mmCIF file of N, CA and C in Angstrom:
data_model
loop_
_atom_site.group_PDB
_atom_site.id
_atom_site.type_symbol
_atom_site.label_atom_id
_atom_site.label_comp_id
_atom_site.label_asym_id
_atom_site.label_seq_id
_atom_site.Cartn_x
_atom_site.Cartn_y
_atom_site.Cartn_z
ATOM 1 N N MET A 215 -38.410 -44.637 43.936
ATOM 2 C CA MET A 215 -38.127 -44.727 42.297
ATOM 3 C C MET A 215 -39.535 -45.800 41.927
ATOM 4 N N ASN A 216 -39.979 -45.256 40.696
ATOM 5 C CA ASN A 216 -41.103 -46.000 40.060
ATOM 6 C C ASN A 216 -40.384 -47.379 39.713
ATOM 7 N N GLU A 217 -40.075 -48.481 40.573
ATOM 8 C CA GLU A 217 -39.555 -49.663 39.788
ATOM 9 C C GLU A 217 -40.675 -50.210 39.012
ATOM 10 N N GLU A 218 -42.487 -50.183 38.722
ATOM 11 C CA GLU A 218 -42.665 -51.100 37.817
ATOM 12 C C GLU A 218 -42.416 -50.410 35.785
ATOM 13 N N LEU A 219 -42.264 -49.255 36.985
ATOM 14 C CA LEU A 219 -42.594 -48.154 35.159
ATOM 15 C C LEU A 219 -41.357 -48.455 34.380
ATOM 16 N N ILE A 220 -40.187 -48.644 35.274
ATOM 17 C CA ILE A 220 -38.849 -48.452 34.788
ATOM 18 C C ILE A 220 -39.370 -50.180 34.205
ATOM 19 N N LYS A 221 -39.060 -51.208 34.886
ATOM 20 C CA LYS A 221 -39.707 -52.110 34.562
ATOM 21 C C LYS A 221 -40.299 -52.608 32.318
ATOM 22 N N ALA A 222 -41.564 -51.673 32.507
ATOM 23 C CA ALA A 222 -42.073 -51.952 31.417
ATOM 24 C C ALA A 222 -41.562 -51.263 30.807
ATOM 25 N N ARG A 223 -41.078 -50.715 30.681
ATOM 26 C CA ARG A 223 -40.229 -49.859 29.313
ATOM 27 C C ARG A 223 -38.881 -50.662 29.717
ATOM 28 N N LYS A 224 -38.334 -51.448 30.211
ATOM 29 C CA LYS A 224 -37.214 -51.878 29.505
ATOM 30 C C LYS A 224 -37.255 -53.539 28.868
ATOM 31 N N ALA A 225 -38.855 -53.805 29.527
ATOM 32 C CA ALA A 225 -39.584 -55.151 28.393
ATOM 33 C C ALA A 225 -39.124 -54.886 27.422
ATOM 34 N N LEU A 226 -40.124 -53.634 27.100
ATOM 35 C CA LEU A 226 -40.378 -52.737 25.535
ATOM 36 C C LEU A 226 -38.911 -53.303 25.095
ATOM 37 N N GLY A 227 -37.361 -53.370 25.525
ATOM 38 C CA GLY A 227 -36.460 -52.664 24.853
ATOM 39 C C GLY A 227 -36.268 -50.906 24.859
ATOM 40 N N LEU A 228 -36.773 -50.464 25.317
ATOM 41 C CA LEU A 228 -36.518 -49.470 24.977
ATOM 42 C C LEU A 228 -36.063 -47.782 25.874
ATOM 43 N N SER A 229 -35.916 -46.905 25.311
ATOM 44 C CA SER A 229 -34.833 -46.300 26.027
ATOM 45 C C SER A 229 -35.622 -45.182 26.815
ATOM 46 N N GLN A 230 -35.376 -43.986 27.836
ATOM 47 C CA GLN A 230 -36.328 -43.233 28.224
ATOM 48 C C GLN A 230 -36.387 -42.312 27.022
ATOM 49 N N ALA A 231 -36.172 -41.705 26.192
ATOM 50 C CA ALA A 231 -36.738 -41.459 25.051
ATOM 51 C C ALA A 231 -37.455 -41.634 24.235
ATOM 52 N N GLU A 232 -37.155 -43.118 23.714
ATOM 53 C CA GLU A 232 -37.848 -43.762 22.454
ATOM 54 C C GLU A 232 -39.359 -44.048 23.578
ATOM 55 N N ALA A 233 -39.448 -44.375 23.677
ATOM 56 C CA ALA A 233 -40.639 -44.205 24.755
ATOM 57 C C ALA A 233 -41.282 -43.765 25.279
ATOM 58 N N ALA A 234 -40.822 -42.288 25.783
ATOM 59 C CA ALA A 234 -41.241 -41.055 25.460
ATOM 60 C C ALA A 234 -41.729 -40.151 23.979
ATOM 61 N N LYS A 235 -41.087 -40.728 23.354
ATOM 62 C CA LYS A 235 -41.724 -40.542 21.587
ATOM 63 C C LYS A 235 -42.482 -41.528 21.342
ATOM 64 N N LYS A 236 -43.103 -42.101 22.203
ATOM 65 C CA LYS A 236 -44.253 -43.263 21.605
ATOM 66 C C LYS A 236 -45.497 -43.382 23.430
ATOM 67 N N ILE A 237 -45.413 -42.353 23.117
ATOM 68 C CA ILE A 237 -46.211 -42.102 24.703
ATOM 69 C C ILE A 237 -46.790 -41.195 24.473
ATOM 70 N N GLY A 238 -45.948 -39.960 24.214
ATOM 71 C CA GLY A 238 -46.420 -38.561 23.337
ATOM 72 C C GLY A 238 -45.570 -37.705 24.445
ATOM 73 N N ILE A 239 -44.747 -38.401 25.280
ATOM 74 C CA ILE A 239 -44.810 -36.936 26.707
ATOM 75 C C ILE A 239 -43.612 -36.934 26.532
ATOM 76 N N SER A 240 -43.206 -35.568 27.060
ATOM 77 C CA SER A 240 -40.942 -35.157 26.836
ATOM 78 C C SER A 240 -40.466 -36.945 27.598
ATOM 79 N N PRO A 241 -39.110 -35.947 27.423
ATOM 80 C CA PRO A 241 -38.089 -37.480 27.855
ATOM 81 C C PRO A 241 -37.954 -37.210 29.475
ATOM 82 N N GLY A 242 -38.172 -35.671 29.825
ATOM 83 C CA GLY A 242 -38.029 -35.235 31.038
ATOM 84 C C GLY A 242 -38.817 -35.561 32.078
ATOM 85 N N MET A 243 -40.446 -36.031 31.750
ATOM 86 C CA MET A 243 -41.151 -36.400 31.662
ATOM 87 C C MET A 243 -41.355 -37.405 31.981
ATOM 88 N N LEU A 244 -40.664 -38.089 31.566
ATOM 89 C CA LEU A 244 -40.637 -39.790 31.721
ATOM 90 C C LEU A 244 -39.657 -39.512 32.895
ATOM 91 N N ALA A 245 -39.401 -39.018 32.651
ATOM 92 C CA ALA A 245 -37.265 -39.663 33.433
ATOM 93 C C ALA A 245 -37.674 -39.300 34.938
ATOM 94 N N MET A 246 -38.649 -37.855 35.117
ATOM 95 C CA MET A 246 -38.544 -37.524 36.813
ATOM 96 C C MET A 246 -40.022 -38.697 36.804
ATOM 97 N N LEU A 247 -40.775 -39.305 36.390
ATOM 98 C CA LEU A 247 -42.075 -40.193 36.832
ATOM 99 C C LEU A 247 -41.378 -41.482 37.389
ATOM 100 N N GLU A 248 -40.298 -41.745 36.552
ATOM 101 C CA GLU A 248 -39.352 -42.803 36.846
ATOM 102 C C GLU A 248 -38.712 -43.122 37.891
ATOM 103 N N THR A 249 -37.617 -42.235 39.262
ATOM 104 C CA THR A 249 -37.411 -41.562 39.795
ATOM 105 C C THR A 249 -38.640 -41.379 40.579
ATOM 106 N N GLY A 250 -39.291 -41.117 40.071
ATOM 107 C CA GLY A 250 -41.429 -40.210 41.533
ATOM 108 C C GLY A 250 -40.010 -38.961 42.045
ATOM 109 N N LYS A 251 -40.179 -37.772 40.887
ATOM 110 C CA LYS A 251 -39.904 -37.092 41.399
ATOM 111 C C LYS A 251 -41.104 -35.961 41.253
ATOM 112 N N ARG A 252 -42.150 -36.443 39.944
ATOM 113 C CA ARG A 252 -42.633 -35.749 39.639
ATOM 114 C C ARG A 252 -44.552 -37.054 39.460
ATOM 115 N N SER A 253 -45.244 -36.611 40.005
ATOM 116 C CA SER A 253 -46.232 -37.643 40.203
ATOM 117 C C SER A 253 -47.399 -38.326 39.046
ATOM 118 N N GLY A 254 -47.358 -36.512 38.053
ATOM 119 C CA GLY A 254 -48.288 -36.759 37.113
ATOM 120 C C GLY A 254 -49.129 -36.433 36.967
ATOM 121 N N SER A 255 -49.815 -35.986 35.774
ATOM 122 C CA SER A 255 -51.527 -35.610 35.978
ATOM 123 C C SER A 255 -52.198 -37.355 35.622
ATOM 124 N N ASP A 256 -53.343 -37.558 35.880
ATOM 125 C CA ASP A 256 -54.356 -38.587 35.345
ATOM 126 C C ASP A 256 -54.182 -38.809 33.900
ATOM 127 N N ARG A 257 -54.045 -38.123 33.012
ATOM 128 C CA ARG A 257 -54.075 -38.040 31.853
ATOM 129 C C ARG A 257 -53.033 -38.201 31.238
ATOM 130 N N THR A 258 -51.253 -37.973 32.141
ATOM 131 C CA THR A 258 -50.757 -38.433 30.877
ATOM 132 C C THR A 258 -50.175 -40.235 32.285
ATOM 133 N N LYS A 259 -50.732 -40.161 33.326
ATOM 134 C CA LYS A 259 -50.645 -41.552 33.429
ATOM 135 C C LYS A 259 -51.740 -42.825 32.755
ATOM 136 N N ILE A 260 -52.507 -41.983 32.563
ATOM 137 C CA ILE A 260 -53.791 -42.867 31.340
ATOM 138 C C ILE A 260 -52.449 -43.739 30.111
ATOM 139 N N LYS A 261 -52.166 -42.336 30.094
ATOM 140 C CA LYS A 261 -51.512 -42.730 28.735
ATOM 141 C C LYS A 261 -50.531 -43.424 28.476
ATOM 142 N N ILE A 262 -49.424 -43.818 29.634
ATOM 143 C CA ILE A 262 -48.581 -44.949 29.167
ATOM 144 C C ILE A 262 -49.132 -45.643 30.230
ATOM 145 N N ALA A 263 -50.254 -46.443 30.980
ATOM 146 C CA ALA A 263 -50.470 -47.314 31.080
ATOM 147 C C ALA A 263 -51.039 -47.870 30.212
ATOM 148 N N MET A 264 -51.460 -46.639 28.958
ATOM 149 C CA MET A 264 -53.097 -47.442 27.615
ATOM 150 C C MET A 264 -51.315 -48.281 26.679
ATOM 151 N N PHE A 265 -49.898 -47.444 26.782
ATOM 152 C CA PHE A 265 -49.724 -47.587 25.763
ATOM 153 C C PHE A 265 -48.323 -49.361 26.561
ATOM 154 N N TYR A 266 -47.557 -49.298 27.368
ATOM 155 C CA TYR A 266 -47.424 -50.213 28.445
ATOM 156 C C TYR A 266 -48.180 -51.796 28.488
ATOM 157 N N LYS A 267 -49.946 -51.234 28.069
ATOM 158 C CA LYS A 267 -50.519 -51.724 28.812
ATOM 159 C C LYS A 267 -51.208 -52.627 30.191
ATOM 160 N N LYS A 268 -50.822 -52.143 30.457
ATOM 161 C CA LYS A 268 -50.650 -52.454 31.909
ATOM 162 C C LYS A 268 -51.918 -50.574 32.156
ATOM 163 N N SER A 269 -52.435 -51.210 33.993
ATOM 164 C CA SER A 269 -53.293 -51.173 34.128
ATOM 165 C C SER A 269 -52.634 -49.592 35.678
ATOM 166 N N VAL A 270 -53.245 -48.725 35.530
ATOM 167 C CA VAL A 270 -53.054 -47.361 36.558
ATOM 168 C C VAL A 270 -52.771 -47.240 37.332
ATOM 169 N N GLU A 271 -53.942 -48.414 37.825
ATOM 170 C CA GLU A 271 -52.757 -48.749 39.348
ATOM 171 C C GLU A 271 -51.483 -49.635 39.607
ATOM 172 N N GLU A 272 -51.508 -50.387 38.264
ATOM 173 C CA GLU A 272 -50.117 -51.303 38.740
ATOM 174 C C GLU A 272 -49.027 -50.673 38.448
ATOM 175 N N LEU A 273 -48.556 -49.603 37.636
ATOM 176 C CA LEU A 273 -47.698 -48.909 36.862
ATOM 177 C C LEU A 273 -47.377 -47.478 38.400
ATOM 178 N N PHE A 274 -48.559 -46.891 38.927
ATOM 179 C CA PHE A 274 -48.317 -46.323 39.491
ATOM 180 C C PHE A 274 -48.777 -45.881 40.865
ATOM 181 N N PHE A 275 -49.238 -46.819 41.634
ATOM 182 C CA PHE A 275 -49.168 -47.015 42.634
ATOM 183 C C PHE A 275 -49.638 -47.999 43.732
ATOM 184 N N LYS A 276 -49.122 -49.104 42.823
ATOM 185 C CA LYS A 276 -48.189 -50.769 42.641
ATOM 186 C C LYS A 276 -47.043 -50.471 44.893
ATOM 187 N N HIS A 277 -46.077 -49.582 44.757
ATOM 188 C CA HIS A 277 -45.705 -49.571 45.233
ATOM 189 C C HIS A 277 -46.065 -48.199 46.515
ATOM 190 N N ASN A 278 -47.061 -47.744 46.614
ATOM 191 C CA ASN A 278 -47.298 -47.387 47.346
ATOM 192 C C ASN A 278 -48.297 -47.936 48.356
ATOM 193 N N LEU A 279 -48.755 -48.660 48.211
ATOM 194 C CA LEU A 279 -50.220 -49.308 49.436
ATOM 195 C C LEU A 279 -49.707 -49.273 50.341
ATOM 196 N N THR A 280 -49.626 -49.144 51.058
ATOM 197 C CA THR A 280 -49.130 -49.850 52.199
ATOM 198 C C THR A 280 -50.226 -50.159 53.112
ATOM 199 N N LEU A 281 -50.316 -51.071 54.867
ATOM 200 C CA LEU A 281 -50.837 -51.019 56.443
ATOM 201 C C LEU A 281 -51.919 -49.877 56.803
ATOM 202 N N CYS A 282 -52.716 -49.846 56.427
ATOM 203 C CA CYS A 282 -53.075 -48.415 57.762
ATOM 204 C C CYS A 282 -53.009 -49.012 59.231
ATOM 205 N N GLU A 283 -52.325 -48.377 59.926
ATOM 206 C CA GLU A 283 -51.757 -48.541 61.944
ATOM 207 C C GLU A 283 -53.535 -47.315 61.906
ATOM 208 N N CYS A 284 -53.909 -48.233 62.279
ATOM 209 C CA CYS A 284 -54.966 -47.743 63.679
ATOM 210 C C CYS A 284 -54.631 -47.361 64.769
ATOM 211 N N LYS A 285 -53.962 -46.546 65.062
ATOM 212 C CA LYS A 285 -53.771 -46.458 66.795
ATOM 213 C C LYS A 285 -55.020 -46.378 67.672
ATOM 214 N N GLY A 286 -55.345 -47.436 68.630
ATOM 215 C CA GLY A 286 -56.433 -46.679 69.754
ATOM 216 C C GLY A 286 -57.056 -47.698 68.972
ATOM 217 N N GLU A 287 -57.441 -47.917 68.146
ATOM 218 C CA GLU A 287 -58.638 -48.165 67.348
ATOM 219 C C GLU A 287 -58.733 -50.187 67.866
ATOM 220 N N ASN A 288 -59.888 -50.908 67.540
ATOM 221 C CA ASN A 288 -59.535 -52.524 67.671
ATOM 222 C C ASN A 288 -59.973 -52.818 66.401
ATOM 223 N N ALA A 289 -59.095 -53.289 65.172
ATOM 224 C CA ALA A 289 -59.381 -53.320 64.185
ATOM 225 C C ALA A 289 -60.077 -55.057 64.135
ATOM 226 N N GLY A 290 -60.551 -55.811 65.053
ATOM 227 C CA GLY A 290 -61.360 -56.938 65.255
ATOM 228 C C GLY A 290 -62.371 -56.987 65.169
#
């Protein structure tokens, strides 16, 4: 689930269909992006970020960031 994307849409009080129409993508694509079933092209991510006035990183990568596990290496 992409909680940031869902939160941005709901903050504007829009349904998936309404948001998709305003963004210029299909409702199915927006639904799949929100559920994490599709990642979308860079172009689509930029369109969505511009519509919500947020960064691509905030909407699509914030929830994917993790700490690197460097096994056997001295991180210090």
